[in-house]
C-alpha positions as a printed NumPy array, in Angstrom:
array([[-15.742,   1.859, -15.09 ],
       [-15.933,  -0.949, -12.643],
       [-12.717,  -2.652, -11.845],
       [-14.036,  -6.041, -12.134],
       [-10.823,  -8.308, -12.369],
       [ -8.114,  -8.647,  -9.443],
       [ -5.592,  -7.718, -12.048],
       [ -7.559,  -4.588, -13.452],
       [ -7.901,  -3.547,  -9.655],
       [ -3.939,  -3.971,  -8.997],
       [ -2.916,  -2.157, -12.045],
       [ -5.324,   0.983, -11.411],
       [ -3.747,   1.297,  -8.087],
       [ -0.261,   1.49 ,  -9.539],
       [ -1.401,   3.838, -12.119],
       [ -2.497,   6.097,  -9.384],
       [  1.311,   6.35 ,  -8.079],
       [  2.957,   9.911,  -9.079],
       [ -0.218,  11.298,  -9.778],
       [ -0.754,  14.951,  -8.214],
       [ -3.391,  15.516,  -5.577],
       [ -5.734,  17.689,  -7.993],
       [ -5.861,  14.818, -10.307],
       [ -9.354,  13.205, -10.682],
       [ -7.328,   9.683, -10.808],
       [ -7.835,   9.046,  -7.221],
       [-11.373,  10.284,  -7.201],
       [-12.257,   7.927, -10.162],
       [-10.704,   5.006,  -8.393],
       [-12.777,   5.436,  -5.13 ],
       [-15.927,   5.645,  -7.458],
       [-15.53 ,   1.994,  -8.024],
       [-16.26 ,   1.251,  -4.664],
       [-20.188,   1.839,  -5.235],
       [-22.558,   4.507,  -5.307],
       [-22.297,   6.954,  -2.399],
       [-18.648,   6.625,  -1.882],
       [-18.211,  10.42 ,  -1.71 ],
       [-20.058,  10.083,   1.197],
       [-17.574,   8.166,   3.006],
       [-15.575,  10.27 ,   5.658],
       [-12.016,  11.149,   4.583],
       [ -9.307,  12.769,   6.696],
       [ -6.642,  14.875,   5.775],
       [ -3.487,  15.64 ,   7.707],
       [ -0.771,  17.952,   6.414],
       [  2.682,  18.218,   7.947],
       [  6.108,  19.678,   6.82 ],
       [  7.154,  16.888,   4.736],
       [  4.015,  14.911,   3.899],
       [  0.172,  15.232,   3.442],
       [ -2.214,  12.093,   4.114],
       [ -5.693,  11.742,   2.759],
       [ -7.164,   8.712,   4.815],
       [-10.626,   6.898,   4.289],
       [-10.622,   4.498,   7.31 ],
       [-13.791,   2.937,   6.233],
       [-12.385,   2.021,   2.858],
       [ -9.009,   0.695,   4.658],
       [ -7.047,   3.175,   2.136],
       [ -4.46 ,   5.989,   2.865],
       [ -2.982,   8.137,   0.272],
       [  0.378,   9.807,   1.04 ],
       [  1.51 ,  12.869,  -0.869],
       [  4.853,  14.726,  -0.84 ],
       [  6.092,  17.871,  -2.499],
       [  7.366,  17.498,  -6.087],
       [ 10.387,  19.533,  -5.675],
       [ 13.011,  20.244,  -3.043],
       [ 12.365,  23.233,  -0.632],
       [  8.463,  22.981,  -0.514],
       [  6.378,  22.216,   2.596],
       [  3.615,  19.637,   2.261],
       [  1.497,  21.701,   4.369],
       [  1.763,  24.838,   2.286],
       [  1.475,  23.301,  -1.197],
       [ -1.048,  23.816,  -3.791],
       [ -2.739,  20.406,  -4.819],
       [ -0.777,  20.383,  -8.037],
       [  2.473,  20.58 ,  -6.051],
       [  2.034,  17.288,  -4.436],
       [  2.459,  13.742,  -5.893],
       [  1.161,  10.519,  -4.7  ],
       [  4.121,   8.686,  -3.514],
       [  2.381,   5.982,  -1.234],
       [ -0.762,   3.923,  -0.926],
       [ -1.643,   1.986,   2.313],
       [ -3.962,  -0.61 ,   2.255],
       [ -5.301,  -2.067,   5.475],
       [ -6.482,  -5.642,   6.242],
       [ -9.406,  -6.382,   8.728],
       [ -8.201,  -5.414,  12.196],
       [ -6.423,  -8.24 ,  14.163],
       [ -8.031,  -9.168,  17.583],
       [ -4.772,  -8.041,  19.414],
       [ -4.401,  -4.383,  20.156],
       [ -2.971,  -2.751,  17.283],
       [ -2.204,   0.965,  15.754],
       [ -4.551,   0.164,  12.894],
       [ -7.392,  -1.481,  14.874],
       [ -7.114,   1.517,  17.482],
       [ -7.717,   4.015,  14.763],
       [-10.755,   2.306,  13.46 ],
       [ -9.446,   1.045,  10.164],
       [-11.621,  -1.201,   8.282],
       [-10.596,  -3.65 ,   5.508],
       [ -9.841,  -2.712,   2.262],
       [-12.856,  -3.819,   0.131],
       [-11.317,  -4.415,  -3.288],
       [ -9.655,  -7.646,  -2.495],
       [ -8.2  ,  -9.969,  -4.139],
       [ -5.489,  -7.984,  -6.196],
       [ -3.349,  -9.592,  -8.704],
       [ -0.218,  -7.863,  -9.705],
       [  1.565,  -9.165, -13.104],
       [  5.237,  -9.016, -11.81 ],
       [  7.851,  -9.045, -14.371],
       [ 11.12 ,  -8.233, -12.032],
       [ 12.723,  -9.889, -10.07 ],
       [ 10.426, -12.957, -11.011],
       [  7.811, -13.372, -13.648],
       [  4.675, -14.492, -12.008],
       [  1.363, -13.1  , -10.539],
       [  1.428, -11.774,  -7.086],
       [ -2.066, -12.534,  -5.73 ],
       [ -3.127, -10.645,  -2.307],
       [ -6.277, -11.513,  -0.372],
       [ -7.24 , -11.351,   3.238],
       [ -5.57 , -14.271,   4.2  ],
       [ -2.2  , -13.841,   2.545],
       [  0.526, -14.95 ,   5.079],
       [  4.235, -13.767,   5.257],
       [  5.699, -17.173,   3.599],
       [  3.352, -16.695,   0.744],
       [  4.67 , -13.274,   0.011],
       [  8.222, -14.849,   0.04 ],
       [  7.261, -17.986,  -1.818],
       [  5.757, -15.599,  -4.604],
       [  8.618, -12.887,  -4.685],
       [ 11.722, -14.305,  -2.914],
       [ 13.414, -13.028,  -0.184],
       [ 12.85 ,  -9.532,   0.464],
       [ 15.477,  -6.667,  -0.289],
       [ 14.986,  -5.259,   3.318],
       [ 13.053,  -6.362,   6.422],
       [ 12.763,  -5.101,   9.853],
       [ 10.261,  -4.133,  12.798],
       [  8.559,  -6.364,  15.635],
       [ 11.741,  -6.449,  17.803],
       [ 11.626,  -6.869,  21.444],
       [ 10.649,  -3.324,  22.257],
       [  7.364,  -3.452,  20.477],
       [  5.82 ,  -6.497,  22.258],
       [  2.313,  -5.659,  23.333],
       [  1.165,  -4.086,  20.302],
       [  3.156,  -0.908,  20.403],
       [  5.206,  -0.147,  17.238],
       [  5.308,  -1.891,  13.82 ],
       [  5.207,  -5.656,  13.383],
       [  7.686,  -7.472,  11.453],
       [  7.858,  -6.044,   7.857],
       [  9.219,  -6.699,   4.494],
       [ 10.117,  -4.898,   1.305],
       [ 10.595,  -5.938,  -2.322],
       [ 11.492,  -3.735,  -5.433],
       [  9.368,  -4.611,  -8.203],
       [  8.319,  -4.058, -11.848],
       [  4.582,  -5.056, -12.959],
       [  3.126,  -4.929, -16.288],
       [ -0.655,  -4.357, -17.255],
       [ -1.034,  -8.061, -17.346],
       [ -3.006,  -7.773, -20.585],
       [ -5.671,  -5.94 , -18.999],
       [ -8.066,  -4.688, -21.834],
       [ -8.916,  -1.205, -20.517],
       [ -5.127,  -0.515, -19.638],
       [ -4.255,   0.871, -22.88 ],
       [ -3.433,   4.377, -21.415],
       [ -0.041,   5.163, -19.872],
       [  3.252,   2.94 , -19.511],
       [  3.081,  -0.853, -20.25 ],
       [  5.263,  -1.457, -16.94 ],
       [  5.496,   0.474, -13.636],
       [  8.353,   0.174, -11.289],
       [  7.371,   0.279,  -7.393],
       [  8.141,  -0.854,  -3.977],
       [  5.956,  -3.298,  -1.777],
       [  6.079,  -3.078,   1.897],
       [  4.33 ,  -5.733,   3.897],
       [  3.85 ,  -5.341,   7.632],
       [  2.473,  -8.283,   9.179],
       [ -0.079,  -8.528,  11.901],
       [ -0.837, -10.251,  15.254],
       [  1.559, -11.24 ,  18.376],
       [  3.426, -13.645,  16.079],
       [  5.023, -10.929,  14.115],
       [  6.463,  -9.396,  17.203],
       [  9.344, -10.439,  19.556],
       [ 12.871, -12.212,  19.006],
       [ 11.361, -15.255,  17.076],
       [  9.241, -13.219,  14.79 ],
       [ 11.203, -14.673,  11.564],
       [ 10.476, -18.1  ,  12.392],
       [  8.157, -19.883,   9.744],
       [  5.678, -20.82 ,  12.388],
       [  5.528, -17.193,  13.65 ],
       [  5.639, -14.394,  11.235],
       [  5.837, -16.519,   8.304],
       [  2.525, -17.765,   9.298],
       [  1.227, -14.226,  10.176],
       [ -1.377, -12.495,   7.891],
       [ -0.625,  -9.044,   6.601],
       [ -1.855,  -5.962,   8.366],
       [ -0.868,  -3.39 ,   6.035],
       [  0.37 ,  -3.377,   2.227],
       [  1.998,  -0.264,   1.025],
       [  2.635,   0.545,  -2.721],
       [  5.535,   3.192,  -2.879],
       [  6.214,   5.122,  -6.005],
       [  9.632,   4.387,  -7.638],
       [  9.779,   8.1  ,  -8.413],
       [  9.792,   9.254,  -4.764],
       [ 13.46 ,  10.013,  -4.603],
       [ 13.377,  11.651,  -7.902],
       [ 10.634,  14.175,  -6.555],
       [ 12.859,  14.79 ,  -3.337],
       [ 15.959,  15.54 ,  -5.459],
       [ 14.309,  17.902,  -8.117]])
């Protein structure tokens, strides 16, 4: 199924959250990037607490964690791992950055349009040029923010980031008749470029005018997995 509209692409991404690693959902989503996508080199890294499946040429990384307490991610079977976060990468910035240094390409399925219902009812549109102040204008002040302090000047460490707790609906996507009508998730946005670093990073003409470097969709079920 080709994900033709921005709202359809966004909703299908949210539907991946909570799926296990052996599910065909993620593979099916990747197939929408075009023929031959299965040949795109992927990288798997497993640690005690988390397992990553990264597709650098697609600007996409999937983060899995055990679905029960006491399990090690690097020893779990695929059906014991749940997708708890999806990282999307923008085009690498000119300044040195961890994303550019690892050869990440831009996520090709942009723009995305999320039909947000909580905390505000509006469409959140994300394209390659969406700036920090645009996220705040669309969603209000973030629930949390951080990063980009004086210790990371020079491109070391994360830039300024913001996080919101959101609920999205399927936005009337005709093909989205399976699964829940709404999904709760957290949205984390890391801003890119030198303007997102330093003591003045939160000034409107600094971080506010910076485009995003990574967007992370985080499952609202993450804590439930850890406590079960």
